[in-house]
mmCIF file of C-alpha atoms in Angstrom:
data_model
loop_
_atom_site.group_PDB
_atom_site.id
_atom_site.type_symbol
_atom_site.label_atom_id
_atom_site.label_comp_id
_atom_site.label_asym_id
_atom_site.label_seq_id
_atom_site.Cartn_x
_atom_site.Cartn_y
_atom_site.Cartn_z
ATOM 1 C CA VAL J 1 -11.467 7.223 5.268
ATOM 2 C CA VAL J 2 -9.221 5.534 2.696
ATOM 3 C CA LEU J 3 -11.286 3.914 -0.052
ATOM 4 C CA ASP J 4 -10.163 1.072 -2.270
ATOM 5 C CA LYS J 5 -11.843 1.886 -5.591
ATOM 6 C CA THR J 6 -12.619 -1.548 -7.016
ATOM 7 C CA GLY J 7 -15.509 -3.208 -5.221
ATOM 8 C CA THR J 8 -16.099 -0.203 -2.963
ATOM 9 C CA VAL J 9 -16.633 2.866 -5.147
ATOM 10 C CA THR J 10 -17.235 0.744 -8.254
ATOM 11 C CA GLU J 11 -19.081 -2.532 -8.799
ATOM 12 C CA GLY J 12 -15.835 -4.494 -9.052
ATOM 13 C CA LYS J 13 -17.012 -6.268 -12.217
ATOM 14 C CA PRO J 14 -15.334 -4.492 -15.147
ATOM 15 C CA LYS J 15 -16.447 -5.103 -18.723
ATOM 16 C CA VAL J 16 -14.749 -4.759 -22.102
ATOM 17 C CA THR J 17 -16.124 -1.593 -23.700
ATOM 18 C CA ASP J 18 -13.837 -0.969 -26.707
ATOM 19 C CA ILE J 19 -11.417 -2.941 -28.877
ATOM 20 C CA ILE J 20 -9.219 -0.793 -31.092
ATOM 21 C CA CYS J 21 -7.135 -2.636 -33.695
ATOM 22 C CA ASN J 22 -3.929 -1.720 -35.478
ATOM 23 C CA GLY J 23 -3.556 -3.838 -38.622
ATOM 24 C CA ILE J 24 -5.194 -6.939 -37.151
ATOM 25 C CA LYS J 25 -8.743 -8.265 -36.832
ATOM 26 C CA GLU J 26 -10.732 -7.503 -33.678
ATOM 27 C CA GLU J 27 -11.485 -11.147 -32.934
ATOM 28 C CA GLU J 28 -7.816 -12.121 -33.178
ATOM 29 C CA VAL J 29 -6.841 -9.372 -30.723
ATOM 30 C CA LEU J 30 -9.488 -10.565 -28.280
ATOM 31 C CA VAL J 31 -8.642 -14.282 -28.667
ATOM 32 C CA LEU J 32 -4.933 -13.730 -28.027
ATOM 33 C CA ALA J 33 -5.604 -11.451 -25.048
ATOM 34 C CA ALA J 34 -8.195 -13.805 -23.544
ATOM 35 C CA SER J 35 -5.955 -16.851 -24.045
ATOM 36 C CA ALA J 36 -3.146 -15.023 -22.242
ATOM 37 C CA GLU J 37 -5.472 -14.074 -19.347
ATOM 38 C CA LYS J 38 -7.240 -17.449 -19.079
ATOM 39 C CA GLY J 39 -7.310 -18.417 -15.392
ATOM 40 C CA SER J 40 -6.335 -14.894 -14.253
ATOM 41 C CA GLU J 41 -7.741 -13.617 -10.960
ATOM 42 C CA HIS J 42 -7.163 -9.985 -11.898
ATOM 43 C CA PRO J 43 -10.472 -8.117 -12.563
ATOM 44 C CA LEU J 44 -9.241 -6.741 -15.914
ATOM 45 C CA GLY J 45 -8.086 -10.153 -17.066
ATOM 46 C CA GLU J 46 -11.357 -11.743 -15.996
ATOM 47 C CA ALA J 47 -13.282 -9.103 -17.967
ATOM 48 C CA ILE J 48 -11.364 -9.940 -21.166
ATOM 49 C CA VAL J 49 -11.927 -13.678 -20.680
ATOM 50 C CA ARG J 50 -15.678 -13.133 -20.091
ATOM 51 C CA GLU J 51 -15.942 -11.081 -23.275
ATOM 52 C CA ALA J 52 -14.296 -13.860 -25.309
ATOM 53 C CA GLU J 53 -16.574 -16.468 -23.720
ATOM 54 C CA ASP J 54 -19.660 -14.355 -24.467
ATOM 55 C CA ARG J 55 -18.588 -14.271 -28.135
ATOM 56 C CA SER J 56 -18.005 -18.064 -28.066
ATOM 57 C CA LEU J 57 -14.393 -17.663 -29.192
ATOM 58 C CA GLU J 58 -11.990 -20.595 -28.982
ATOM 59 C CA PHE J 59 -9.038 -20.132 -26.633
ATOM 60 C CA LYS J 60 -5.473 -21.007 -27.661
ATOM 61 C CA SER J 61 -2.779 -22.816 -25.654
ATOM 62 C CA LEU J 62 0.131 -20.942 -24.097
ATOM 63 C CA GLU J 63 3.696 -21.967 -24.892
ATOM 64 C CA HIS J 64 5.306 -19.534 -22.448
ATOM 65 C CA PHE J 65 4.007 -17.345 -19.600
ATOM 66 C CA LYS J 66 5.668 -14.679 -17.483
ATOM 67 C CA ALA J 67 3.908 -12.235 -15.137
ATOM 68 C CA VAL J 68 5.231 -8.690 -14.843
ATOM 69 C CA PRO J 69 3.840 -7.551 -11.451
ATOM 70 C CA GLY J 70 1.822 -4.356 -11.703
ATOM 71 C CA HIS J 71 2.373 -3.963 -15.453
ATOM 72 C CA GLY J 72 1.076 -6.993 -17.372
ATOM 73 C CA ILE J 73 2.169 -10.335 -18.783
ATOM 74 C CA GLU J 74 4.495 -11.769 -21.433
ATOM 75 C CA VAL J 75 3.293 -14.897 -23.256
ATOM 76 C CA THR J 76 3.995 -16.948 -26.363
ATOM 77 C CA ILE J 77 1.051 -18.327 -28.369
ATOM 78 C CA GLU J 78 1.568 -20.306 -31.597
ATOM 79 C CA GLY J 79 5.047 -18.863 -31.982
ATOM 80 C CA LYS J 80 3.870 -15.266 -31.447
ATOM 81 C CA ASP J 81 5.495 -13.263 -28.643
ATOM 82 C CA ILE J 82 2.745 -11.249 -26.979
ATOM 83 C CA LEU J 83 2.900 -8.419 -24.453
ATOM 84 C CA LEU J 84 -0.365 -7.539 -22.716
ATOM 85 C CA GLY J 85 -0.531 -4.763 -20.148
ATOM 86 C CA ASN J 86 -0.211 -1.070 -19.431
ATOM 87 C CA LYS J 87 1.735 1.702 -21.150
ATOM 88 C CA LYS J 88 4.771 1.255 -18.911
ATOM 89 C CA LEU J 89 5.172 -2.376 -20.010
ATOM 90 C CA MET J 90 5.154 -1.266 -23.648
ATOM 91 C CA ILE J 91 7.706 1.492 -23.061
ATOM 92 C CA GLU J 92 10.034 -0.830 -21.139
ATOM 93 C CA ASN J 93 9.973 -3.223 -24.116
ATOM 94 C CA ASN J 94 10.551 -0.469 -26.706
ATOM 95 C CA ILE J 95 7.087 -0.846 -28.266
ATOM 96 C CA ASN J 96 6.026 2.220 -30.270
ATOM 97 C CA ILE J 97 2.579 3.261 -28.980
ATOM 98 C CA GLU J 98 2.329 6.622 -30.734
ATOM 99 C CA SER J 99 -0.042 5.275 -33.420
ATOM 100 C CA LEU J 100 -2.805 4.741 -30.834
ATOM 101 C CA HIS J 101 -1.787 7.433 -28.375
ATOM 102 C CA VAL J 102 -4.818 9.681 -29.084
ATOM 103 C CA GLU J 103 -7.266 6.790 -28.723
ATOM 104 C CA SER J 104 -5.602 5.705 -25.480
ATOM 105 C CA ASP J 105 -5.917 9.194 -23.980
ATOM 106 C CA ARG J 106 -9.563 9.389 -25.015
ATOM 107 C CA LEU J 107 -10.365 6.066 -23.356
ATOM 108 C CA ALA J 108 -8.594 7.037 -20.140
ATOM 109 C CA THR J 109 -10.392 10.397 -20.046
ATOM 110 C CA GLU J 110 -13.695 8.525 -20.291
ATOM 111 C CA GLY J 111 -12.814 6.570 -17.164
ATOM 112 C CA LYS J 112 -11.813 3.388 -19.000
ATOM 113 C CA THR J 113 -8.624 1.405 -18.457
ATOM 114 C CA PRO J 114 -6.704 0.846 -21.730
ATOM 115 C CA MET J 115 -4.727 -2.404 -21.986
ATOM 116 C CA TYR J 116 -2.185 -2.545 -24.808
ATOM 117 C CA ILE J 117 -1.433 -5.703 -26.748
ATOM 118 C CA ALA J 118 1.754 -6.061 -28.787
ATOM 119 C CA ILE J 119 2.478 -9.026 -31.091
ATOM 120 C CA ASN J 120 6.088 -9.724 -32.105
ATOM 121 C CA ASN J 121 7.203 -6.265 -30.873
ATOM 122 C CA LYS J 122 4.498 -4.399 -32.796
ATOM 123 C CA LEU J 123 1.524 -2.644 -31.196
ATOM 124 C CA SER J 124 -1.560 -4.486 -32.430
ATOM 125 C CA GLY J 125 -4.375 -2.915 -30.475
ATOM 126 C CA ILE J 126 -5.963 -1.642 -27.283
ATOM 127 C CA ILE J 127 -8.640 -3.344 -25.216
ATOM 128 C CA ALA J 128 -10.532 -0.883 -23.034
ATOM 129 C CA VAL J 129 -12.078 -2.132 -19.803
ATOM 130 C CA ALA J 130 -14.380 -0.088 -17.557
ATOM 131 C CA ASP J 131 -15.804 -0.656 -14.098
ATOM 132 C CA THR J 132 -19.260 0.779 -13.378
ATOM 133 C CA VAL J 133 -19.533 3.238 -10.482
ATOM 134 C CA LYS J 134 -21.995 2.113 -7.803
ATOM 135 C CA GLU J 135 -25.220 4.103 -7.642
ATOM 136 C CA ASN J 136 -24.728 5.072 -3.983
ATOM 137 C CA SER J 137 -21.008 5.974 -4.156
ATOM 138 C CA LYS J 138 -21.621 9.653 -4.909
ATOM 139 C CA ALA J 139 -24.194 9.985 -2.103
ATOM 140 C CA ALA J 140 -21.924 8.138 0.337
ATOM 141 C CA ILE J 141 -18.950 10.422 -0.341
ATOM 142 C CA GLU J 142 -21.175 13.497 0.061
ATOM 143 C CA GLU J 143 -22.414 12.115 3.409
ATOM 144 C CA LEU J 144 -18.850 11.599 4.642
ATOM 145 C CA LYS J 145 -17.909 15.128 3.599
ATOM 146 C CA LYS J 146 -20.867 16.505 5.565
ATOM 147 C CA MET J 147 -19.499 14.634 8.573
ATOM 148 C CA ASN J 148 -16.182 16.502 8.129
ATOM 149 C CA VAL J 149 -14.470 13.225 7.265
ATOM 150 C CA ASN J 150 -11.545 13.391 4.825
ATOM 151 C CA VAL J 151 -11.930 10.875 1.991
ATOM 152 C CA ALA J 152 -9.135 9.526 -0.219
ATOM 153 C CA MET J 153 -9.452 6.926 -2.992
ATOM 154 C CA ILE J 154 -6.700 4.460 -3.876
ATOM 155 C CA THR J 155 -6.739 2.607 -7.179
ATOM 156 C CA GLY J 156 -4.494 0.615 -9.470
ATOM 157 C CA ASP J 157 -5.915 2.454 -12.490
ATOM 158 C CA ASN J 158 -3.927 5.055 -14.386
ATOM 159 C CA LYS J 159 -4.132 8.699 -13.384
ATOM 160 C CA LYS J 160 -6.582 9.815 -16.091
ATOM 161 C CA THR J 161 -9.024 7.008 -15.356
ATOM 162 C CA ALA J 162 -8.796 7.671 -11.617
ATOM 163 C CA VAL J 163 -9.444 11.399 -12.128
ATOM 164 C CA SER J 164 -12.464 10.640 -14.323
ATOM 165 C CA ILE J 165 -14.000 8.421 -11.621
ATOM 166 C CA GLY J 166 -13.072 10.940 -8.908
ATOM 167 C CA LYS J 167 -14.970 13.676 -10.728
ATOM 168 C CA GLU J 168 -17.950 11.402 -11.359
ATOM 169 C CA VAL J 169 -18.408 10.662 -7.637
ATOM 170 C CA LYS J 170 -17.655 14.318 -6.653
ATOM 171 C CA LEU J 171 -14.457 13.372 -4.826
ATOM 172 C CA LEU J 172 -12.569 15.944 -6.906
ATOM 173 C CA GLN J 173 -14.252 19.338 -6.725
ATOM 174 C CA ASN J 174 -11.680 21.973 -5.772
ATOM 175 C CA ASN J 175 -8.522 23.222 -7.469
ATOM 176 C CA ASN J 176 -6.438 22.331 -4.421
ATOM 177 C CA ASP J 177 -7.495 18.654 -4.506
ATOM 178 C CA LEU J 178 -4.390 16.538 -5.170
ATOM 179 C CA VAL J 179 -3.945 13.407 -7.279
ATOM 180 C CA PHE J 180 -0.709 11.416 -7.090
ATOM 181 C CA THR J 181 0.572 8.261 -8.717
ATOM 182 C CA SER J 182 2.424 5.624 -6.704
ATOM 183 C CA LYS J 183 5.719 6.825 -8.169
ATOM 184 C CA GLU J 184 5.018 10.464 -7.235
ATOM 185 C CA LEU J 185 4.001 9.369 -3.749
ATOM 186 C CA GLU J 186 7.235 7.410 -3.334
ATOM 187 C CA GLN J 187 9.287 10.529 -4.090
ATOM 188 C CA LYS J 188 7.723 12.472 -1.211
ATOM 189 C CA SER J 189 8.929 12.237 2.360
ATOM 190 C CA ASP J 190 6.615 11.450 5.257
ATOM 191 C CA ALA J 191 6.850 15.070 6.417
ATOM 192 C CA GLU J 192 5.749 16.351 2.991
ATOM 193 C CA LEU J 193 2.828 13.930 2.866
ATOM 194 C CA LYS J 194 1.659 14.997 6.313
ATOM 195 C CA SER J 195 1.433 18.613 5.161
ATOM 196 C CA LEU J 196 -0.409 17.602 1.974
ATOM 197 C CA LEU J 197 -2.636 14.911 3.497
ATOM 198 C CA PRO J 198 -5.845 17.013 3.909
ATOM 199 C CA ASN J 199 -5.809 17.720 0.156
ATOM 200 C CA ILE J 200 -4.818 14.260 -1.118
ATOM 201 C CA LYS J 201 -7.909 12.769 -2.768
ATOM 202 C CA ILE J 202 -6.625 10.078 -5.136
ATOM 203 C CA ILE J 203 -3.617 7.765 -5.393
ATOM 204 C CA ALA J 204 -3.406 6.159 -8.854
ATOM 205 C CA ARG J 205 -1.321 3.167 -9.946
ATOM 206 C CA ALA J 206 -1.220 2.319 -6.254
ATOM 207 C CA LEU J 207 0.694 -0.594 -4.755
ATOM 208 C CA PRO J 208 -0.320 -2.405 -1.515
ATOM 209 C CA GLN J 209 2.443 -0.625 0.413
ATOM 210 C CA ASP J 210 1.000 2.771 -0.622
ATOM 211 C CA LYS J 211 -2.216 1.963 1.247
ATOM 212 C CA SER J 212 -0.360 0.924 4.404
ATOM 213 C CA ARG J 213 1.858 4.019 4.236
ATOM 214 C CA LEU J 214 -1.115 6.378 3.920
ATOM 215 C CA VAL J 215 -2.774 4.722 6.920
ATOM 216 C CA ARG J 216 0.437 4.925 8.985
ATOM 217 C CA ILE J 217 1.044 8.607 8.218
ATOM 218 C CA SER J 218 -2.560 9.494 9.055
ATOM 219 C CA GLN J 219 -2.288 7.702 12.410
ATOM 220 C CA GLU J 220 0.990 9.491 13.192
ATOM 221 C CA MET J 221 -0.937 12.761 12.775
ATOM 222 C CA GLY J 222 -3.380 11.604 15.450
ATOM 223 C CA LEU J 223 -6.209 10.908 13.013
ATOM 224 C CA VAL J 224 -8.644 8.008 13.294
ATOM 225 C CA VAL J 225 -8.332 6.053 10.048
ATOM 226 C CA GLY J 226 -10.931 3.870 8.357
ATOM 227 C CA MET J 227 -9.879 1.662 5.439
ATOM 228 C CA THR J 228 -12.143 -0.151 3.001
ATOM 229 C CA GLY J 229 -11.162 -3.068 0.799
ATOM 230 C CA ASP J 230 -12.114 -6.441 -0.590
ATOM 231 C CA GLY J 231 -8.949 -8.023 -1.968
ATOM 232 C CA VAL J 232 -6.027 -9.976 -0.530
ATOM 233 C CA ASN J 233 -3.694 -7.029 -1.196
ATOM 234 C CA ASP J 234 -5.910 -4.806 0.990
ATOM 235 C CA ALA J 235 -5.458 -7.008 4.079
ATOM 236 C CA PRO J 236 -2.301 -5.319 5.538
ATOM 237 C CA ALA J 237 -3.897 -1.837 5.373
ATOM 238 C CA LEU J 238 -7.230 -3.148 6.743
ATOM 239 C CA LYS J 239 -5.377 -4.657 9.697
ATOM 240 C CA LYS J 240 -3.316 -1.526 10.326
ATOM 241 C CA ALA J 241 -6.240 0.928 10.170
ATOM 242 C CA ASP J 242 -8.148 1.921 13.313
ATOM 243 C CA VAL J 243 -11.291 0.551 11.672
ATOM 244 C CA GLY J 244 -11.127 -1.838 8.735
ATOM 245 C CA PHE J 245 -14.236 -2.194 6.539
ATOM 246 C CA ALA J 246 -14.385 -5.282 4.288
ATOM 247 C CA MET J 247 -17.001 -5.780 1.618
ATOM 248 C CA GLY J 248 -19.270 -8.813 2.016
ATOM 249 C CA SER J 249 -18.383 -9.995 -1.491
ATOM 250 C CA GLY J 250 -14.649 -9.653 -0.794
ATOM 251 C CA THR J 251 -12.047 -12.303 -0.061
ATOM 252 C CA GLU J 252 -11.963 -14.208 3.213
ATOM 253 C CA VAL J 253 -8.503 -12.777 3.913
ATOM 254 C CA ALA J 254 -9.868 -9.220 3.741
ATOM 255 C CA LYS J 255 -12.801 -10.120 6.007
ATOM 256 C CA GLU J 256 -10.508 -11.699 8.613
ATOM 257 C CA ALA J 257 -8.223 -8.650 8.614
ATOM 258 C CA SER J 258 -11.088 -6.150 8.986
ATOM 259 C CA ASP J 259 -13.102 -5.037 12.020
ATOM 260 C CA ILE J 260 -16.444 -4.614 10.235
ATOM 261 C CA VAL J 261 -17.859 -6.563 7.278
ATOM 262 C CA ILE J 262 -20.397 -4.661 5.153
ATOM 263 C CA LEU J 263 -22.654 -7.530 4.167
ATOM 264 C CA ASP J 264 -24.732 -5.625 1.610
ATOM 265 C CA ASP J 265 -21.630 -4.134 -0.118
ATOM 266 C CA ASN J 266 -23.289 -0.739 0.371
ATOM 267 C CA PHE J 267 -20.640 1.949 0.744
ATOM 268 C CA LEU J 268 -23.315 4.194 2.323
ATOM 269 C CA SER J 269 -23.226 1.887 5.366
ATOM 270 C CA ILE J 270 -19.913 3.469 6.418
ATOM 271 C CA SER J 271 -21.535 6.854 7.002
ATOM 272 C CA LYS J 272 -24.295 5.110 8.994
ATOM 273 C CA ALA J 273 -21.666 3.357 11.102
ATOM 274 C CA ILE J 274 -20.034 6.716 11.884
ATOM 275 C CA LEU J 275 -23.418 8.269 12.753
ATOM 276 C CA TYR J 276 -24.295 5.440 15.161
ATOM 277 C CA GLY J 277 -20.804 5.641 16.672
ATOM 278 C CA ARG J 278 -21.245 9.354 17.362
ATOM 279 C CA THR J 279 -24.706 8.695 18.832
ATOM 280 C CA ILE J 280 -23.317 6.040 21.208
ATOM 281 C CA PHE J 281 -20.539 8.384 22.353
ATOM 282 C CA LYS J 282 -23.065 11.140 23.069
ATOM 283 C CA SER J 283 -25.291 8.671 24.974
ATOM 284 C CA ILE J 284 -22.307 7.683 27.127
ATOM 285 C CA ARG J 285 -21.688 11.348 27.938
ATOM 286 C CA LYS J 286 -25.355 11.907 28.826
ATOM 287 C CA PHE J 287 -25.310 8.844 31.092
ATOM 288 C CA ILE J 288 -22.144 10.082 32.837
ATOM 289 C CA ILE J 289 -23.758 13.504 33.470
ATOM 290 C CA PHE J 290 -26.733 11.788 35.081
ATOM 291 C CA GLN J 291 -24.605 9.334 37.106
ATOM 292 C CA LEU J 292 -22.173 11.918 38.470
ATOM 293 C CA THR J 293 -24.943 14.395 39.287
ATOM 294 C CA VAL J 294 -26.841 11.854 41.414
ATOM 295 C CA ASN J 295 -23.656 10.405 42.972
ATOM 296 C CA ILE J 296 -22.276 13.814 43.940
ATOM 297 C CA CYS J 297 -25.616 14.730 45.537
ATOM 298 C CA ALA J 298 -25.833 11.422 47.423
ATOM 299 C CA VAL J 299 -22.223 11.535 48.632
ATOM 300 C CA GLY J 300 -22.557 15.202 49.507
ATOM 301 C CA LEU J 301 -25.628 14.526 51.665
ATOM 302 C CA SER J 302 -23.900 11.592 53.369
ATOM 303 C CA ILE J 303 -20.882 13.752 54.264
ATOM 304 C CA ILE J 304 -22.729 16.932 55.286
ATOM 305 C CA GLY J 305 -25.598 15.166 57.146
ATOM 306 C CA PRO J 306 -23.688 14.141 60.301
ATOM 307 C CA PHE J 307 -22.320 17.676 60.688
ATOM 308 C CA ILE J 308 -25.854 19.100 60.879
ATOM 309 C CA GLY J 309 -27.241 16.424 63.205
ATOM 310 C CA VAL J 310 -28.634 13.932 60.666
ATOM 311 C CA ASP J 311 -26.760 10.648 61.138
ATOM 312 C CA THR J 312 -28.189 8.839 58.089
ATOM 313 C CA PRO J 313 -29.518 11.383 55.588
ATOM 314 C CA VAL J 314 -29.686 8.579 53.003
ATOM 315 C CA THR J 315 -30.509 5.089 54.317
ATOM 316 C CA VAL J 316 -29.125 1.876 52.830
ATOM 317 C CA ILE J 317 -32.472 1.007 51.248
ATOM 318 C CA GLN J 318 -32.770 4.495 49.774
ATOM 319 C CA MET J 319 -29.225 4.273 48.321
ATOM 320 C CA LEU J 320 -30.040 0.895 46.749
ATOM 321 C CA TRP J 321 -33.177 2.384 45.213
ATOM 322 C CA ILE J 322 -31.212 5.379 43.853
ATOM 323 C CA ASN J 323 -28.599 3.045 42.341
ATOM 324 C CA MET J 324 -31.270 0.876 40.754
ATOM 325 C CA VAL J 325 -32.917 3.907 39.163
ATOM 326 C CA MET J 326 -29.560 5.328 38.049
ATOM 327 C CA ASP J 327 -27.994 2.185 36.580
ATOM 328 C CA THR J 328 -30.940 0.239 35.230
ATOM 329 C CA LEU J 329 -33.609 2.676 34.084
ATOM 330 C CA ALA J 330 -31.207 5.419 32.960
ATOM 331 C CA GLY J 331 -29.051 2.877 31.145
ATOM 332 C CA LEU J 332 -32.083 1.537 29.271
ATOM 333 C CA ALA J 333 -33.258 5.038 28.422
ATOM 334 C CA PHE J 334 -29.930 6.220 26.996
ATOM 335 C CA SER J 335 -29.360 2.986 25.043
ATOM 336 C CA PHE J 336 -32.364 3.865 22.864
ATOM 337 C CA GLU J 337 -31.267 7.400 21.989
ATOM 338 C CA PRO J 338 -32.065 8.045 18.287
ATOM 339 C CA PRO J 339 -29.239 8.997 15.877
ATOM 340 C CA LEU J 340 -29.870 12.653 15.034
ATOM 341 C CA ILE J 341 -28.961 14.164 11.668
ATOM 342 C CA GLU J 342 -27.231 17.150 13.315
ATOM 343 C CA TYR J 343 -24.560 14.790 14.647
ATOM 344 C CA MET J 344 -23.367 14.394 11.052
ATOM 345 C CA GLU J 345 -22.338 18.045 10.875
ATOM 346 C CA GLU J 346 -20.045 17.882 13.902
ATOM 347 C CA LYS J 347 -16.295 17.494 13.596
ATOM 348 C CA PRO J 348 -14.806 14.074 14.371
ATOM 349 C CA LYS J 349 -13.508 13.553 17.923
ATOM 350 C CA LYS J 350 -9.787 13.242 18.516
ATOM 351 C CA LYS J 351 -8.344 10.065 20.011
ATOM 352 C CA ASP J 352 -7.114 11.838 23.152
ATOM 353 C CA GLU J 353 -10.269 13.920 23.708
ATOM 354 C CA SER J 354 -11.478 13.857 27.298
ATOM 355 C CA ILE J 355 -14.847 12.176 27.884
ATOM 356 C CA ILE J 356 -15.869 14.872 30.380
ATOM 357 C CA ASN J 357 -15.811 18.267 28.669
ATOM 358 C CA LYS J 358 -16.627 21.784 29.903
ATOM 359 C CA TYR J 359 -20.305 21.470 28.981
ATOM 360 C CA MET J 360 -20.643 18.264 31.021
ATOM 361 C CA PHE J 361 -18.825 19.782 34.011
ATOM 362 C CA HIS J 362 -21.171 22.787 33.932
ATOM 363 C CA GLU J 363 -24.252 20.530 33.703
ATOM 364 C CA ILE J 364 -23.101 18.372 36.647
#
């Protein structure tokens, strides 16, 4: 299962937790950042705008706006050239971030996303934004692990923030668990990723194409892939996955591209869906055992009967009665089979696994 972090593992409603200033007042940092993000649909931008609104701060008009995909924005406000975004945006624009480097690392280690703001080519502060982990995320991941399902989380957050969240929900527990950034992932061939796939737990700074690539590689290995998401950028991966799970609070595009919509936004519902799927598959196998057993007996009697002097060992009326009992009553009985907890401990079935296995053949 490939998990999109925001809205699935976390609440998807980040809040501003810290504002660290560098030679400028806190309110001015927030006003400039919020004015730059006004109208943004990005969760981090929306969080900054909400914080400014909660403080009843007055927004300022933009004179220039330029989006830097994946890194931040460049704006001009009242003659001030402002850069707002991640560390990479600052480095690319030769902004010295060493003065707040320790604070930035601390925030990231705490699971917060630091956003740098530079005014006229000088670092002026950091606004930290954090998304709360859902209460059931930890339990849901533990359930999936019990089911022998591999779980990987994909997020646009930086590596330190992603690791912090991964540890909080017990996704990262072993020394051989791997965490890659989008750039590190890009440098690896498909063959390398296939060998590392069982240990890949987190992809940080992920791009939409990273999600689709991970789904494609998993499918090439013969695995059944489930993908969760709620945003427009999740749609290609949701469509490509064997089973796409969209959150009920997500975008309409994500819902249309998915196979299942989780109306209550409860990540734990995925493990329930897998449990019911395994129960249905087992019920089908039980029904086949019953059907073939009765059919083989009936056909066997019909073939052997004439050879031993019985022309119609099974009459037409009797055969109709047998079929009615087999198809109707047995079908109703097996459709109400309860989902048993022990099914969760079994290994997932492969795509090409035969429906009739050795156990069934022996029983028949």
